[in-house]
Structure formats: structure tokens, C-alpha cells
Amino acid sequence: MSINFPSSPSPGQQYSFQGQAWEWTGVAWKAATVLATSGVTGPTGPQGATGPQGNTGPQGATGSASTVPGPTGATGATGSQGVQGNTGATGATGSQGVQGNTGATGPQGETGPTGPQGNTGATGPQGATGATGPVGDYVISVSGMTGDISLIAGSNISLGTGGNAVTIGVTGAVSQAFVVAMSIAL
């Protein structure tokens, strides 16, 4: 049977076959001391000193990404507030909106107070002088009618005197047709 050495040995690794031992030097397998048949195991010796640390090995390949999401970390503290930014430029003026409907007419207000009385107007011109009445006779005016008045028996007009006064009484309606000449002597 042929010797079948391990395919990826580590330096210092030993391999034995049919009582013979070999050791991997990192380059080749070198024959080692012949193995004796085993006897009774002796007592364990004291632990040797720790050897020096070996060189760092090459970095291994990156593993595949996990499909299981990890736990969410705690929320970090709120950062300090940043400085206020500059004011932006003023935007363009928008177009004018559509004119709204005319509102309803409001209720009529209360009548205001009466204003102060105006100044008295200027005196009008003096009227024309009336016609001269008969001499010695009195002119009596009844309801705006002027001229001589006399009483007719059976008319609605009565005449009375008292001291220096003359009283004219009227019962019923009097028309201008009743105006006649009358003389009064006081």
C-alpha cells in the first residue's frame, strides 16, 4: 500500500504510516524519528512556557450577506440646531384674482338730526301804496275783501257797537256779492 500524505498540512504537522513518522516543514515532508511501540504513559510534565505569537495570517474571504435583518439600534441623541439659513428671494407677484360679486345693499340708515335753522332772509321790497279810501269813512276788510260795506236786511251779517268798537257777526256763508257801501260814524 502506498503512503497517502494529507493534502493541506500545517508546518510541524506529523503523519505516520507503518511505524514510520514524517513531519511537514512548510516545504516538504521530512522523515522523523521512528515510532516506538507504546508503553505505559508516564506522568504529565509541567506546562511549557508560552511561545512567541505567530505572524498574522492572510485575511479570509468576505462571507455572504445575511438575509436576516439585525435588531434596530437605539435612537441617537438629537443634534444641536444648525444656523438659520439666508432669506430666499421674494417670489413674483401672482396674477389678480377674478372680481367678486357685488354685495347686497345695506339697510337704510336712520334719519339724521334736523340741521340748524338758517339765517333770516333779507327784507323784501316795500309794496306799492294802496288806493286812498273815501274821506271821513272807514274802510273795513272782511276776509281779504276791501271796499264799502253795508248791511242788507235779511242777510247773514249782523252789526254791533260797544264803546269805540264795532263788531261784525256772520252766520252762515258770505260771498263777495254782499259787499255794499257802509258808513260808520264814531
PDB file of C-alpha atoms in Angstrom:
ATOM      1  CA  MET A   1       0.000   0.000   0.000  1.00  0.00           C
ATOM      2  CA  SER A   2       1.340   3.436  -0.846  1.00  0.00           C
ATOM      3  CA  ILE A   3       1.722   6.431   1.515  1.00  0.00           C
ATOM      4  CA  ASN A   4      -1.077   8.959   1.250  1.00  0.00           C
ATOM      5  CA  PHE A   5       0.088  12.304   2.881  1.00  0.00           C
ATOM      6  CA  PRO A   6      -2.562  14.894   3.944  1.00  0.00           C
ATOM      7  CA  SER A   7      -3.362  17.445   1.197  1.00  0.00           C
ATOM      8  CA  SER A   8      -3.164  20.748   3.213  1.00  0.00           C
ATOM      9  CA  PRO A   9      -0.706  20.207   6.102  1.00  0.00           C
ATOM     10  CA  SER A  10       0.384  22.891   8.579  1.00  0.00           C
ATOM     11  CA  PRO A  11       4.117  23.409   9.355  1.00  0.00           C
ATOM     12  CA  GLY A  12       5.184  20.981  12.108  1.00  0.00           C
ATOM     13  CA  GLN A  13       2.281  18.610  11.431  1.00  0.00           C
ATOM     14  CA  GLN A  14       3.268  14.908  11.673  1.00  0.00           C
ATOM     15  CA  TYR A  15       1.985  11.921   9.711  1.00  0.00           C
ATOM     16  CA  SER A  16       2.717   8.287  10.465  1.00  0.00           C
ATOM     17  CA  PHE A  17       2.443   5.183   8.285  1.00  0.00           C
ATOM     18  CA  GLN A  18       3.504   1.622   9.186  1.00  0.00           C
ATOM     19  CA  GLY A  19       5.641   2.669  12.152  1.00  0.00           C
ATOM     20  CA  GLN A  20       7.433   5.482  10.328  1.00  0.00           C
ATOM     21  CA  ALA A  21       6.696   9.265  11.048  1.00  0.00           C
ATOM     22  CA  TRP A  22       7.085  12.225   8.739  1.00  0.00           C
ATOM     23  CA  GLU A  23       6.865  15.971   9.587  1.00  0.00           C
ATOM     24  CA  TRP A  24       5.802  18.808   7.260  1.00  0.00           C
ATOM     25  CA  THR A  25       8.438  21.581   7.182  1.00  0.00           C
ATOM     26  CA  GLY A  26       6.292  24.011   5.312  1.00  0.00           C
ATOM     27  CA  VAL A  27       8.030  22.992   2.046  1.00  0.00           C
ATOM     28  CA  ALA A  28       8.256  19.165   2.130  1.00  0.00           C
ATOM     29  CA  TRP A  29       7.612  16.020   4.277  1.00  0.00           C
ATOM     30  CA  LYS A  30      10.784  15.095   6.215  1.00  0.00           C
ATOM     31  CA  ALA A  31      11.318  11.686   7.877  1.00  0.00           C
ATOM     32  CA  ALA A  32      11.075  11.917  11.633  1.00  0.00           C
ATOM     33  CA  THR A  33      12.119   9.635  14.455  1.00  0.00           C
ATOM     34  CA  VAL A  34      10.895   6.077  14.210  1.00  0.00           C
ATOM     35  CA  LEU A  35       7.884   5.482  16.307  1.00  0.00           C
ATOM     36  CA  ALA A  36       8.330   3.012  19.070  1.00  0.00           C
ATOM     37  CA  THR A  37       5.660   0.824  20.288  1.00  0.00           C
ATOM     38  CA  SER A  38       3.808   2.415  23.100  1.00  0.00           C
ATOM     39  CA  GLY A  39       4.496   1.630  26.674  1.00  0.00           C
ATOM     40  CA  VAL A  40       2.794   2.836  29.783  1.00  0.00           C
ATOM     41  CA  THR A  41       2.021   6.538  29.659  1.00  0.00           C
ATOM     42  CA  GLY A  42       4.204   8.494  32.017  1.00  0.00           C
ATOM     43  CA  PRO A  43       3.038  11.359  34.181  1.00  0.00           C
ATOM     44  CA  THR A  44       2.191  14.637  32.519  1.00  0.00           C
ATOM     45  CA  GLY A  45       5.066  17.022  32.580  1.00  0.00           C
ATOM     46  CA  PRO A  46       4.848  20.666  33.576  1.00  0.00           C
ATOM     47  CA  GLN A  47       3.364  23.085  31.086  1.00  0.00           C
ATOM     48  CA  GLY A  48       5.943  24.735  28.962  1.00  0.00           C
ATOM     49  CA  ALA A  49       6.317  28.470  28.529  1.00  0.00           C
ATOM     50  CA  THR A  50       4.041  30.206  26.020  1.00  0.00           C
ATOM     51  CA  GLY A  51       5.740  30.542  22.707  1.00  0.00           C
ATOM     52  CA  PRO A  52       6.017  33.800  20.802  1.00  0.00           C
ATOM     53  CA  GLN A  53       2.933  34.967  18.887  1.00  0.00           C
ATOM     54  CA  GLY A  54       2.975  33.941  15.268  1.00  0.00           C
ATOM     55  CA  ASN A  55       2.546  36.228  12.281  1.00  0.00           C
ATOM     56  CA  THR A  56      -0.943  37.386  11.353  1.00  0.00           C
ATOM     57  CA  GLY A  57      -2.392  35.138   8.698  1.00  0.00           C
ATOM     58  CA  PRO A  58      -3.919  36.417   5.463  1.00  0.00           C
ATOM     59  CA  GLN A  59      -7.448  37.883   5.679  1.00  0.00           C
ATOM     60  CA  GLY A  60     -10.174  35.405   4.915  1.00  0.00           C
ATOM     61  CA  ALA A  61     -12.772  35.838   2.196  1.00  0.00           C
ATOM     62  CA  THR A  62     -15.788  38.043   2.934  1.00  0.00           C
ATOM     63  CA  GLY A  63     -18.781  35.991   3.963  1.00  0.00           C
ATOM     64  CA  SER A  64     -22.134  36.229   2.178  1.00  0.00           C
ATOM     65  CA  ALA A  65     -24.621  38.847   3.353  1.00  0.00           C
ATOM     66  CA  SER A  66     -27.200  37.762   5.909  1.00  0.00           C
ATOM     67  CA  THR A  67     -30.833  37.656   4.849  1.00  0.00           C
ATOM     68  CA  VAL A  68     -31.971  38.071   8.464  1.00  0.00           C
ATOM     69  CA  PRO A  69     -32.194  41.743   9.469  1.00  0.00           C
ATOM     70  CA  GLY A  70     -30.383  42.684  12.629  1.00  0.00           C
ATOM     71  CA  PRO A  71     -32.103  44.469  15.531  1.00  0.00           C
ATOM     72  CA  THR A  72     -32.723  48.203  15.207  1.00  0.00           C
ATOM     73  CA  GLY A  73     -30.264  50.244  17.199  1.00  0.00           C
ATOM     74  CA  ALA A  74     -31.322  52.807  19.781  1.00  0.00           C
ATOM     75  CA  THR A  75     -32.179  56.292  18.515  1.00  0.00           C
ATOM     76  CA  GLY A  76     -29.244  58.624  18.812  1.00  0.00           C
ATOM     77  CA  ALA A  77     -29.372  61.919  20.685  1.00  0.00           C
ATOM     78  CA  THR A  78     -30.771  64.937  18.809  1.00  0.00           C
ATOM     79  CA  GLY A  79     -28.012  67.037  17.350  1.00  0.00           C
ATOM     80  CA  SER A  80     -27.719  70.736  18.048  1.00  0.00           C
ATOM     81  CA  GLN A  81     -29.767  73.091  15.882  1.00  0.00           C
ATOM     82  CA  GLY A  82     -27.946  74.419  12.856  1.00  0.00           C
ATOM     83  CA  VAL A  83     -27.619  78.086  11.999  1.00  0.00           C
ATOM     84  CA  GLN A  84     -30.549  79.749  10.254  1.00  0.00           C
ATOM     85  CA  GLY A  85     -30.201  79.929   6.501  1.00  0.00           C
ATOM     86  CA  ASN A  86     -30.379  83.107   4.447  1.00  0.00           C
ATOM     87  CA  THR A  87     -33.776  84.504   3.482  1.00  0.00           C
ATOM     88  CA  GLY A  88     -34.767  83.443  -0.003  1.00  0.00           C
ATOM     89  CA  ALA A  89     -35.591  85.871  -2.793  1.00  0.00           C
ATOM     90  CA  THR A  90     -39.121  87.294  -2.897  1.00  0.00           C
ATOM     91  CA  GLY A  91     -41.341  85.387  -5.301  1.00  0.00           C
ATOM     92  CA  ALA A  92     -43.116  87.003  -8.248  1.00  0.00           C
ATOM     93  CA  THR A  93     -46.491  88.671  -7.630  1.00  0.00           C
ATOM     94  CA  GLY A  94     -49.365  86.373  -8.545  1.00  0.00           C
ATOM     95  CA  SER A  95     -51.984  87.328 -11.114  1.00  0.00           C
ATOM     96  CA  GLN A  96     -55.015  89.306  -9.950  1.00  0.00           C
ATOM     97  CA  GLY A  97     -57.996  87.192  -8.986  1.00  0.00           C
ATOM     98  CA  VAL A  98     -61.458  87.407 -10.557  1.00  0.00           C
ATOM     99  CA  GLN A  99     -63.631  90.249  -9.260  1.00  0.00           C
ATOM    100  CA  GLY A 100     -66.172  89.010  -6.749  1.00  0.00           C
ATOM    101  CA  ASN A 101     -69.943  89.565  -6.944  1.00  0.00           C
ATOM    102  CA  THR A 102     -71.386  92.867  -5.730  1.00  0.00           C
ATOM    103  CA  GLY A 103     -72.630  92.523  -2.185  1.00  0.00           C
ATOM    104  CA  ALA A 104     -76.248  93.157  -1.177  1.00  0.00           C
ATOM    105  CA  THR A 105     -77.321  96.761  -0.487  1.00  0.00           C
ATOM    106  CA  GLY A 106     -77.171  97.503   3.200  1.00  0.00           C
ATOM    107  CA  PRO A 107     -80.229  98.726   5.153  1.00  0.00           C
ATOM    108  CA  GLN A 108     -81.113 102.427   5.038  1.00  0.00           C
ATOM    109  CA  GLY A 109     -79.569 104.371   7.850  1.00  0.00           C
ATOM    110  CA  GLU A 110     -81.540 106.358  10.405  1.00  0.00           C
ATOM    111  CA  THR A 111     -82.691 109.879   9.546  1.00  0.00           C
ATOM    112  CA  GLY A 112     -80.101 112.339  10.704  1.00  0.00           C
ATOM    113  CA  PRO A 113     -80.947 115.191  13.105  1.00  0.00           C
ATOM    114  CA  THR A 114     -82.535 118.370  11.767  1.00  0.00           C
ATOM    115  CA  GLY A 115     -79.917 120.896  10.847  1.00  0.00           C
ATOM    116  CA  PRO A 116     -79.776 124.354  12.454  1.00  0.00           C
ATOM    117  CA  GLN A 117     -82.253 126.984  11.282  1.00  0.00           C
ATOM    118  CA  GLY A 118     -80.894 129.156   8.506  1.00  0.00           C
ATOM    119  CA  ASN A 119     -80.382 132.884   8.722  1.00  0.00           C
ATOM    120  CA  THR A 120     -83.386 135.154   8.273  1.00  0.00           C
ATOM    121  CA  GLY A 121     -83.653 136.229   4.670  1.00  0.00           C
ATOM    122  CA  ALA A 122     -83.347 139.848   3.610  1.00  0.00           C
ATOM    123  CA  THR A 123     -86.466 142.046   3.957  1.00  0.00           C
ATOM    124  CA  GLY A 124     -88.365 142.174   0.702  1.00  0.00           C
ATOM    125  CA  PRO A 125     -89.058 145.478  -1.075  1.00  0.00           C
ATOM    126  CA  GLN A 126     -91.921 147.609   0.227  1.00  0.00           C
ATOM    127  CA  GLY A 127     -95.170 147.038  -1.608  1.00  0.00           C
ATOM    128  CA  ALA A 128     -96.965 149.722  -3.605  1.00  0.00           C
ATOM    129  CA  THR A 129     -99.154 152.135  -1.675  1.00  0.00           C
ATOM    130  CA  GLY A 130    -102.812 151.163  -1.780  1.00  0.00           C
ATOM    131  CA  ALA A 131    -105.597 153.381  -3.102  1.00  0.00           C
ATOM    132  CA  THR A 132    -106.861 156.150  -0.814  1.00  0.00           C
ATOM    133  CA  GLY A 133    -110.211 155.357   0.763  1.00  0.00           C
ATOM    134  CA  PRO A 134    -113.153 157.738   0.975  1.00  0.00           C
ATOM    135  CA  VAL A 135    -112.609 160.743   3.209  1.00  0.00           C
ATOM    136  CA  GLY A 136    -114.366 160.515   6.577  1.00  0.00           C
ATOM    137  CA  ASP A 137    -115.372 156.918   6.063  1.00  0.00           C
ATOM    138  CA  TYR A 138    -113.672 153.852   7.487  1.00  0.00           C
ATOM    139  CA  VAL A 139    -112.540 151.023   5.234  1.00  0.00           C
ATOM    140  CA  ILE A 140    -113.292 147.608   6.645  1.00  0.00           C
ATOM    141  CA  SER A 141    -111.739 144.472   5.259  1.00  0.00           C
ATOM    142  CA  VAL A 142    -113.616 141.183   5.572  1.00  0.00           C
ATOM    143  CA  SER A 143    -111.667 138.068   4.652  1.00  0.00           C
ATOM    144  CA  GLY A 144    -109.341 139.986   2.360  1.00  0.00           C
ATOM    145  CA  MET A 145    -112.120 141.960   0.607  1.00  0.00           C
ATOM    146  CA  THR A 146    -111.869 145.743   0.782  1.00  0.00           C
ATOM    147  CA  GLY A 147    -114.316 148.448  -0.073  1.00  0.00           C
ATOM    148  CA  ASP A 148    -117.516 149.924   1.355  1.00  0.00           C
ATOM    149  CA  ILE A 149    -119.757 147.534   3.329  1.00  0.00           C
ATOM    150  CA  SER A 150    -123.382 147.996   4.203  1.00  0.00           C
ATOM    151  CA  LEU A 151    -125.886 145.626   5.674  1.00  0.00           C
ATOM    152  CA  ILE A 152    -128.876 144.363   3.808  1.00  0.00           C
ATOM    153  CA  ALA A 153    -131.913 143.343   5.780  1.00  0.00           C
ATOM    154  CA  GLY A 154    -132.249 139.566   5.949  1.00  0.00           C
ATOM    155  CA  SER A 155    -128.555 138.883   5.214  1.00  0.00           C
ATOM    156  CA  ASN A 156    -126.364 136.694   7.381  1.00  0.00           C
ATOM    157  CA  ILE A 157    -124.324 139.685   8.617  1.00  0.00           C
ATOM    158  CA  SER A 158    -125.061 141.481  11.931  1.00  0.00           C
ATOM    159  CA  LEU A 159    -123.504 144.655  13.251  1.00  0.00           C
ATOM    160  CA  GLY A 160    -122.990 145.657  16.886  1.00  0.00           C
ATOM    161  CA  THR A 161    -121.285 148.550  18.657  1.00  0.00           C
ATOM    162  CA  GLY A 162    -119.827 148.924  22.113  1.00  0.00           C
ATOM    163  CA  GLY A 163    -117.780 151.910  23.153  1.00  0.00           C
ATOM    164  CA  ASN A 164    -115.372 152.766  20.377  1.00  0.00           C
ATOM    165  CA  ALA A 165    -115.530 149.277  18.837  1.00  0.00           C
ATOM    166  CA  VAL A 166    -117.677 147.925  16.030  1.00  0.00           C
ATOM    167  CA  THR A 167    -118.417 144.182  15.988  1.00  0.00           C
ATOM    168  CA  ILE A 168    -119.414 142.416  12.806  1.00  0.00           C
ATOM    169  CA  GLY A 169    -121.016 138.960  13.201  1.00  0.00           C
ATOM    170  CA  VAL A 170    -121.519 136.455  10.400  1.00  0.00           C
ATOM    171  CA  THR A 171    -123.820 133.448  10.423  1.00  0.00           C
ATOM    172  CA  GLY A 172    -123.663 131.064   7.531  1.00  0.00           C
ATOM    173  CA  ALA A 173    -121.732 131.693   4.344  1.00  0.00           C
ATOM    174  CA  VAL A 174    -120.996 135.182   2.991  1.00  0.00           C
ATOM    175  CA  SER A 175    -119.981 135.780  -0.602  1.00  0.00           C
ATOM    176  CA  GLN A 176    -118.444 138.793  -2.230  1.00  0.00           C
ATOM    177  CA  ALA A 177    -121.835 139.687  -3.682  1.00  0.00           C
ATOM    178  CA  PHE A 178    -122.927 141.080  -0.283  1.00  0.00           C
ATOM    179  CA  VAL A 179    -120.318 143.859  -0.260  1.00  0.00           C
ATOM    180  CA  VAL A 180    -122.099 147.222  -0.341  1.00  0.00           C
ATOM    181  CA  ALA A 181    -121.427 150.781   0.846  1.00  0.00           C
ATOM    182  CA  MET A 182    -121.486 151.358   4.589  1.00  0.00           C
ATOM    183  CA  SER A 183    -120.677 154.445   6.659  1.00  0.00           C
ATOM    184  CA  ILE A 184    -119.697 154.303  10.274  1.00  0.00           C
ATOM    185  CA  ALA A 185    -119.568 157.486  12.333  1.00  0.00           C
ATOM    186  CA  LEU A 186    -117.836 157.309  15.674  1.00  0.00           C
TER     187      LEU A 186
END
